[in-house]
């Protein structure tokens, strides 16, 4: 059974970048997608973007379009999310999640499961 | 890509049923039959409860059920138990390989 294991907590300065990894343990990505979702303190879940590793195509939420880059390395079954120009508002727990993609229905994203354990990113001067 | 609208909180007593609504638009919830629901206990990873509006993954209790009418989806939890106390999020496919979450609902079991 696939589990997603994320990299450890990070503390970053405003204006810098952070790169969080998400490795599939006990299996591979297969034809699934990987999505990134964050939760700021006291806030709800927020979809940031995702990628389908076998195709390498990434899509992003408009809010993060110019600051986030999501990549994946199929050979190591690891996905990455890099967020640039960090500010205090980016302090959050970042989750990766496996996405079931329905290729028979225009590549629609159906569900997120399982999720990684979360990575706390703290942005502070 | 505006967040879906959920009530901030709901509550119920053990054994009762509660329903959480999730309102989107005709571009997301109302267009696709792709609403999913997640249970999130603080400090843990979210858990998939419902997908495709009303389907339940194997291993998820049948006390959890989903439905949808127009632009509003709903999650019903019957026979409330103490361990159901958590945050609940809806999510909808929004086209072009994008998704949108609701703001979340905190469930308190009295």
XYZ file of C-alpha atoms in Angstrom:
235
model
C 0.000 0.000 0.000
C 1.494 3.286 -1.101
C 2.369 5.855 1.530
C 3.594 9.366 0.835
C 6.535 10.494 2.948
C 7.377 14.180 2.973
C 10.580 16.014 3.851
C 11.056 17.657 7.216
C 10.136 21.049 8.590
C 11.766 24.163 7.184
C 12.432 27.655 8.479
C 12.938 30.242 5.774
C 13.618 33.974 5.497
C 11.182 36.272 3.688
C 12.029 36.527 0.012
C 13.681 33.114 -0.147
C 12.408 29.844 -1.641
C 11.533 26.455 -0.199
C 11.449 23.049 -1.856
C 9.435 20.253 -0.252
C 9.672 16.642 -1.375
C 7.108 13.854 -1.348
C 8.257 10.257 -1.887
C 5.992 7.317 -2.614
C 6.913 4.499 -0.250
C 5.777 0.957 -0.965
C 5.004 1.609 -4.595
C 5.287 4.035 -7.456
C 3.217 6.917 -8.748
C 1.907 4.774 -11.581
C -0.681 6.693 -13.550
C -1.764 8.738 -10.547
C -1.224 12.440 -10.150
C 0.326 14.221 -7.184
C -1.228 17.356 -5.801
C -0.032 19.887 -3.231
C -2.373 21.397 -0.670
C -1.513 23.765 2.135
C -3.089 24.786 5.429
C -2.103 28.075 7.027
C -2.573 28.458 10.787
C -6.264 28.657 11.607
C -7.202 28.371 7.944
C -8.645 25.694 5.706
C -7.115 23.514 3.038
C -5.993 25.296 -0.099
C -5.212 23.554 -3.382
C -1.951 24.810 -4.889
C -1.376 22.665 -7.922
C -0.531 19.226 -9.143
C 1.329 17.102 -11.626
C 0.884 13.833 -13.460
C 4.398 12.341 -13.197
C 4.214 9.994 -16.181
C 3.419 12.949 -18.417
C 5.253 15.645 -16.491
C 2.401 18.101 -16.963
C 1.736 20.457 -14.063
C -1.200 22.725 -13.363
C -1.413 25.459 -10.759
C -4.005 27.481 -8.910
C -4.121 31.026 -10.238
C -3.098 32.365 -6.843
C 0.251 30.573 -6.989
C 0.789 30.517 -10.748
C 3.869 32.764 -10.752
C 5.509 31.471 -7.578
C 5.137 27.693 -7.479
C 6.834 24.966 -9.456
C 5.778 21.346 -9.113
C 7.977 18.630 -10.555
C 8.323 14.881 -10.280
C 11.087 12.320 -10.719
C 9.570 9.019 -11.770
C 12.842 7.148 -11.276
C 12.713 7.844 -7.540
C 8.920 8.175 -7.211
C 9.432 11.608 -5.691
C 7.483 14.789 -6.312
C 8.608 18.277 -5.411
C 6.939 21.586 -4.710
C 9.044 24.719 -4.817
C 7.557 28.011 -3.641
C 9.468 31.228 -4.224
C 9.354 34.797 -2.903
C 8.193 33.606 0.481
C 6.405 35.878 2.914
C 5.004 35.336 6.387
C 1.665 34.505 4.773
C 3.252 31.343 3.360
C 3.749 29.925 6.846
C 1.703 26.764 6.653
C 1.658 22.993 6.673
C 2.135 21.723 3.139
C 0.653 18.371 2.154
C 1.111 16.227 -0.897
C -1.639 13.833 -1.930
C -1.996 11.161 -4.572
C -4.660 11.989 -7.133
C -6.791 9.530 -9.043
C -7.073 10.868 -12.589
C -9.895 9.665 -14.804
C -8.276 9.526 -18.229
C -11.520 8.362 -19.812
C -13.165 11.629 -18.837
C -10.768 14.288 -20.055
C -8.211 13.677 -17.309
C -10.530 14.813 -14.550
C -9.156 14.722 -11.020
C -11.431 12.470 -8.958
C -10.014 12.109 -5.427
C -6.988 12.680 -3.202
C -5.747 9.641 -1.287
C -3.481 8.961 0.497
C -1.946 12.138 1.843
C 1.542 12.778 3.114
C 2.155 13.553 6.753
C 2.578 17.270 6.076
C 5.591 19.572 6.163
C 5.598 22.704 8.290
C 7.182 25.663 6.542
C 7.784 28.685 8.762
C 8.690 31.988 7.172
C 10.255 34.374 9.632
C 12.941 37.007 9.681
C -11.133 29.749 -8.414
C -13.046 30.860 -5.342
C -13.227 28.530 -2.379
C -16.387 26.505 -1.963
C -18.672 27.703 0.828
C -19.122 25.576 3.942
C -20.574 26.478 7.336
C -17.810 27.276 9.789
C -19.145 24.916 12.409
C -21.813 22.346 13.149
C -22.529 20.329 16.257
C -24.532 17.344 17.352
C -24.954 14.897 20.184
C -23.783 11.288 20.066
C -26.163 9.160 18.049
C -27.632 12.083 16.151
C -27.167 12.922 12.487
C -25.686 16.090 11.067
C -25.348 17.462 7.552
C -22.621 19.735 6.218
C -23.303 21.710 3.068
C -20.836 22.754 0.399
C -21.871 25.372 -2.131
C -20.008 26.060 -5.328
C -20.959 27.253 -8.775
C -22.131 25.868 -12.089
C -18.446 25.778 -13.100
C -17.402 23.323 -10.437
C -19.822 21.583 -8.051
C -22.786 21.978 -10.371
C -20.980 20.963 -13.544
C -18.928 17.939 -12.514
C -20.019 14.943 -10.481
C -16.656 15.149 -8.756
C -17.168 16.396 -5.227
C -15.085 14.636 -2.599
C -15.103 14.974 1.177
C -12.236 14.722 3.647
C -12.037 14.314 7.397
C -9.139 16.115 9.038
C -8.085 15.623 12.608
C -5.596 18.348 13.611
C -2.011 17.213 13.272
C -2.923 14.272 11.069
C -3.257 13.752 7.350
C -6.702 14.314 5.836
C -8.724 11.185 5.084
C -10.914 10.588 2.041
C -14.543 9.899 3.007
C -16.600 10.387 -0.161
C -15.781 10.785 -3.845
C -17.801 11.380 -7.017
C -20.456 13.145 -4.921
C -21.720 10.039 -3.151
C -19.365 7.084 -3.495
C -17.690 5.730 -0.404
C -14.207 4.162 -0.535
C -13.829 0.719 0.933
C -13.068 0.918 4.625
C -15.054 4.084 5.244
C -17.985 3.670 7.598
C -21.448 3.684 6.034
C -22.370 6.319 8.605
C -20.857 8.770 6.129
C -22.894 9.583 3.030
C -22.786 12.219 0.322
C -25.324 13.802 -1.974
C -25.661 16.743 -4.318
C -28.353 18.991 -5.696
C -27.473 21.674 -8.204
C -24.488 23.662 -6.993
C -24.646 22.346 -3.426
C -23.180 19.099 -2.151
C -23.811 17.671 1.286
C -22.112 15.302 3.689
C -24.276 13.520 6.239
C -22.876 11.764 9.257
C -25.335 9.512 11.043
C -24.993 7.958 14.460
C -22.510 10.587 15.592
C -19.593 9.297 17.616
C -17.026 11.151 19.679
C -14.273 10.261 17.217
C -16.156 12.055 14.448
C -15.150 15.360 16.010
C -12.851 16.845 13.373
C -12.696 19.323 10.520
C -14.450 18.373 7.294
C -13.618 19.686 3.847
C -15.355 19.361 0.529
C -13.433 19.556 -2.714
C -14.570 19.817 -6.311
C -12.888 19.360 -9.635
C -12.945 22.740 -11.371
C -11.794 21.915 -14.874
C -8.394 21.968 -16.614
C -6.806 19.698 -14.014
C -7.555 22.052 -11.151
C -9.421 21.552 -7.896
C -10.930 23.797 -5.269
C -11.571 23.138 -1.576
C -14.213 24.438 0.749
C -13.292 26.575 3.726
C -13.851 23.689 6.110
C -16.404 22.894 8.804
C -15.546 22.153 12.404
C -17.736 19.386 13.803
C -18.232 19.359 17.557
C -19.740 16.290 19.190
C -21.486 17.550 22.310
